[in-house]
């Protein structure tokens, strides 16, 4: 059985950063009992309005994807990376990261996860239809639509779930079987698939 939850960016809670350089809108977090101090994974959209230092998330891994804007440069002690539209960058949450906006504010999609508890993969697709498999009983698929529209359906099921731009779905597999999930898109669709699988510690 699939448990499916939908989130729309404009309807989710947005908080301003302590340094006043941007905002974060939380879409999903792994458990209702989780908090910003302790969680397994968290998906959010951030709006970066000014250059500054990223918050530290020691013990976590981060994958950042640029959604809107011209780009952002992430400067760490050992390297500097420019994140451009359609790109994703993975880095250690404990890294000291200074950001430099290339040309005005940007929005990014941010998945933060505990690598001791979860395996995570991030895949961006454009104008493709795919089948994602949820491996029971501890896997979650997150789908974020950046452009166009998407339709998601369980194999052999009649119910479809639809996404428009800046909407997301959380799909949890609560059964004991491997469940295929079909994602249908149009030529204009640009979307992200994030697969999270709990590790058995």
Short mmCIF file of C-alpha atoms in Angstrom, two decimals:
data_model
loop_
_atom_site.label_atom_id
_atom_site.label_comp_id
_atom_site.label_asym_id
_atom_site.label_seq_id
_atom_site.Cartn_x
_atom_site.Cartn_y
_atom_site.Cartn_z
CA UNK A 1 0.00 0.00 0.00
CA UNK A 2 1.19 3.50 -0.84
CA UNK A 3 0.66 6.45 1.49
CA UNK A 4 0.69 9.62 -0.61
CA UNK A 5 0.86 13.19 0.66
CA UNK A 6 0.87 16.34 -1.46
CA UNK A 7 2.50 19.69 -0.64
CA UNK A 8 2.33 23.02 -2.45
CA UNK A 9 5.13 25.51 -1.80
CA UNK A 10 2.81 28.50 -1.45
CA UNK A 11 0.73 26.69 1.20
CA UNK A 12 3.61 25.47 3.39
CA UNK A 13 5.10 27.31 6.34
CA UNK A 14 7.93 29.69 5.48
CA UNK A 15 10.46 30.94 8.02
CA UNK A 16 13.00 33.75 7.64
CA UNK A 17 16.64 32.98 8.39
CA UNK A 18 18.29 34.42 11.47
CA UNK A 19 20.72 36.39 9.29
CA UNK A 20 17.76 37.77 7.29
CA UNK A 21 19.42 36.73 4.00
CA UNK A 22 16.62 34.42 2.88
CA UNK A 23 13.76 32.09 3.75
CA UNK A 24 13.08 28.36 3.97
CA UNK A 25 9.80 26.63 3.16
CA UNK A 26 9.61 23.10 4.56
CA UNK A 27 7.76 20.65 2.30
CA UNK A 28 8.28 17.35 4.09
CA UNK A 29 10.17 15.91 7.06
CA UNK A 30 10.62 12.22 7.77
CA UNK A 31 8.48 11.99 10.91
CA UNK A 32 5.98 14.16 12.82
CA UNK A 33 8.20 13.61 15.86
CA UNK A 34 11.22 15.12 14.09
CA UNK A 35 12.51 18.63 14.71
CA UNK A 36 15.11 20.89 13.13
CA UNK A 37 17.58 19.65 15.76
CA UNK A 38 17.01 15.96 15.07
CA UNK A 39 15.53 14.38 11.94
CA UNK A 40 16.17 11.61 9.43
CA UNK A 41 15.59 13.68 6.30
CA UNK A 42 14.01 16.98 5.32
CA UNK A 43 12.92 18.47 1.98
CA UNK A 44 12.60 22.22 1.60
CA UNK A 45 12.69 25.13 -0.83
CA UNK A 46 14.90 28.08 0.07
CA UNK A 47 14.96 31.58 -1.36
CA UNK A 48 18.43 33.10 -1.12
CA UNK A 49 18.19 36.88 -1.32
CA UNK A 50 21.68 37.90 -0.23
CA UNK A 51 25.13 36.27 -0.04
CA UNK A 52 26.06 34.72 3.28
CA UNK A 53 27.08 31.64 5.24
CA UNK A 54 24.95 28.48 5.11
CA UNK A 55 23.68 26.95 8.33
CA UNK A 56 25.70 24.01 9.61
CA UNK A 57 24.12 20.54 9.63
CA UNK A 58 26.87 18.39 11.11
CA UNK A 59 26.16 14.67 10.73
CA UNK A 60 24.01 15.21 7.64
CA UNK A 61 24.50 15.23 3.88
CA UNK A 62 22.92 17.88 1.66
CA UNK A 63 21.94 17.91 -2.02
CA UNK A 64 21.13 21.35 -3.41
CA UNK A 65 19.37 21.92 -6.76
CA UNK A 66 18.87 25.32 -8.37
CA UNK A 67 15.21 26.01 -9.21
CA UNK A 68 15.12 29.65 -10.32
CA UNK A 69 17.63 32.46 -10.81
CA UNK A 70 20.92 32.82 -12.67
CA UNK A 71 23.05 30.80 -10.30
CA UNK A 72 24.91 30.64 -7.00
CA UNK A 73 28.53 30.00 -6.13
CA UNK A 74 29.18 27.84 -3.07
CA UNK A 75 32.61 28.49 -1.57
CA UNK A 76 34.13 25.94 0.79
CA UNK A 77 37.60 25.66 2.29
CA UNK A 78 38.87 23.27 -0.37
CA UNK A 79 36.83 24.18 -3.43
CA UNK A 80 34.31 26.46 -5.09
CA UNK A 81 31.31 25.26 -7.12
CA UNK A 82 28.93 27.21 -9.31
CA UNK A 83 25.41 25.85 -9.27
CA UNK A 84 23.52 26.71 -12.46
CA UNK A 85 19.90 26.03 -13.52
CA UNK A 86 19.17 22.31 -13.85
CA UNK A 87 22.15 21.27 -11.73
CA UNK A 88 22.42 19.57 -8.33
CA UNK A 89 25.34 19.58 -5.89
CA UNK A 90 25.97 17.21 -2.98
CA UNK A 91 28.11 18.23 -0.01
CA UNK A 92 28.68 17.54 3.68
CA UNK A 93 26.30 19.40 5.96
CA UNK A 94 29.19 20.13 8.33
CA UNK A 95 31.10 22.10 5.67
CA UNK A 96 31.46 25.83 6.16
CA UNK A 97 29.80 27.16 3.00
CA UNK A 98 29.81 30.78 1.89
CA UNK A 99 27.40 31.67 -0.89
CA UNK A 100 27.78 34.24 -3.65
CA UNK A 101 24.82 35.08 -5.90
CA UNK A 102 25.83 35.31 -9.55
CA UNK A 103 23.03 37.69 -10.57
CA UNK A 104 20.25 38.34 -8.08
CA UNK A 105 18.18 36.08 -5.80
CA UNK A 106 17.72 32.35 -6.42
CA UNK A 107 15.47 29.55 -5.22
CA UNK A 108 16.82 26.09 -4.50
CA UNK A 109 15.52 22.64 -3.58
CA UNK A 110 17.32 21.18 -0.59
CA UNK A 111 17.26 17.59 0.62
CA UNK A 112 19.12 17.04 3.90
CA UNK A 113 19.49 13.49 5.20
CA UNK A 114 21.33 11.45 7.81
CA UNK A 115 23.60 9.08 5.83
CA UNK A 116 23.83 6.74 8.81
CA UNK A 117 20.08 6.13 8.60
CA UNK A 118 19.21 6.62 4.90
CA UNK A 119 20.51 6.06 1.41
CA UNK A 120 19.46 8.89 -0.90
CA UNK A 121 19.55 9.46 -4.66
CA UNK A 122 18.53 12.61 -6.56
CA UNK A 123 17.60 12.55 -10.24
CA UNK A 124 16.39 15.43 -12.45
CA UNK A 125 14.36 14.56 -15.54
CA UNK A 126 12.88 16.60 -18.35
CA UNK A 127 10.05 15.47 -20.61
CA UNK A 128 10.39 11.80 -19.66
CA UNK A 129 8.02 9.17 -18.27
CA UNK A 130 9.56 6.73 -15.82
CA UNK A 131 8.73 3.91 -13.41
CA UNK A 132 10.17 4.17 -9.91
CA UNK A 133 10.13 1.17 -7.57
CA UNK A 134 9.59 1.51 -3.85
CA UNK A 135 11.38 -1.19 -1.95
CA UNK A 136 9.38 -2.40 1.05
CA UNK A 137 8.95 -1.65 3.78
CA UNK A 138 11.22 1.34 4.35
CA UNK A 139 11.39 3.45 1.22
CA UNK A 140 10.07 6.88 0.33
CA UNK A 141 9.86 8.62 -3.03
CA UNK A 142 9.73 12.42 -3.16
CA UNK A 143 8.64 14.03 -6.42
CA UNK A 144 9.06 17.76 -7.03
CA UNK A 145 7.64 19.40 -10.16
CA UNK A 146 9.53 22.50 -11.33
CA UNK A 147 7.84 23.07 -14.70
CA UNK A 148 4.88 21.61 -16.58
CA UNK A 149 2.65 18.92 -15.09
CA UNK A 150 3.03 15.33 -13.87
CA UNK A 151 0.74 12.37 -13.26
CA UNK A 152 1.64 9.59 -10.83
CA UNK A 153 -0.11 6.26 -10.48
CA UNK A 154 0.46 2.90 -8.85
CA UNK A 155 0.76 0.04 -11.30
CA UNK A 156 -2.67 -1.47 -12.09
CA UNK A 157 -4.40 1.18 -9.97
CA UNK A 158 -7.02 3.59 -11.29
CA UNK A 159 -6.20 6.55 -9.06
CA UNK A 160 -3.87 9.22 -10.42
CA UNK A 161 -2.14 12.02 -8.56
CA UNK A 162 -1.34 15.25 -10.40
CA UNK A 163 1.37 17.80 -9.83
CA UNK A 164 1.84 21.31 -11.22
CA UNK A 165 4.84 23.63 -10.89
CA UNK A 166 6.19 24.00 -7.34
CA UNK A 167 4.13 21.11 -6.02
CA UNK A 168 5.53 17.94 -4.46
CA UNK A 169 4.42 14.44 -3.52
CA UNK A 170 5.65 12.21 -0.75
CA UNK A 171 5.06 8.50 -1.43
CA UNK A 172 5.72 6.01 1.38
CA UNK A 173 5.61 2.27 0.91
CA UNK A 174 3.93 0.68 3.93
CA UNK A 175 3.46 -2.76 2.40
CA UNK A 176 5.78 -5.77 2.37
CA UNK A 177 6.06 -5.80 -1.44
CA UNK A 178 8.09 -3.89 -3.99
CA UNK A 179 5.65 -1.41 -5.52
CA UNK A 180 6.19 0.16 -8.97
CA UNK A 181 5.02 3.77 -9.35
CA UNK A 182 4.58 5.29 -12.81
CA UNK A 183 5.42 8.96 -13.40
CA UNK A 184 3.97 10.38 -16.62
CA UNK A 185 5.07 13.77 -17.92
CA UNK A 186 4.71 16.08 -20.89
CA UNK A 187 7.47 17.46 -23.10
CA UNK A 188 7.45 20.65 -21.01
CA UNK A 189 7.81 18.86 -17.64
CA UNK A 190 10.94 19.33 -15.55
CA UNK A 191 10.94 17.39 -12.30
CA UNK A 192 13.04 15.79 -9.59
CA UNK A 193 12.86 12.28 -8.14
CA UNK A 194 14.38 11.70 -4.73
CA UNK A 195 14.59 8.11 -3.48
CA UNK A 196 15.18 7.55 0.24
CA UNK A 197 15.72 4.06 1.66
CA UNK A 198 16.09 3.46 5.38
CA UNK A 199 19.11 1.49 6.47
CA UNK A 200 18.63 -1.35 8.93
CA UNK A 201 21.09 -0.46 11.66
#
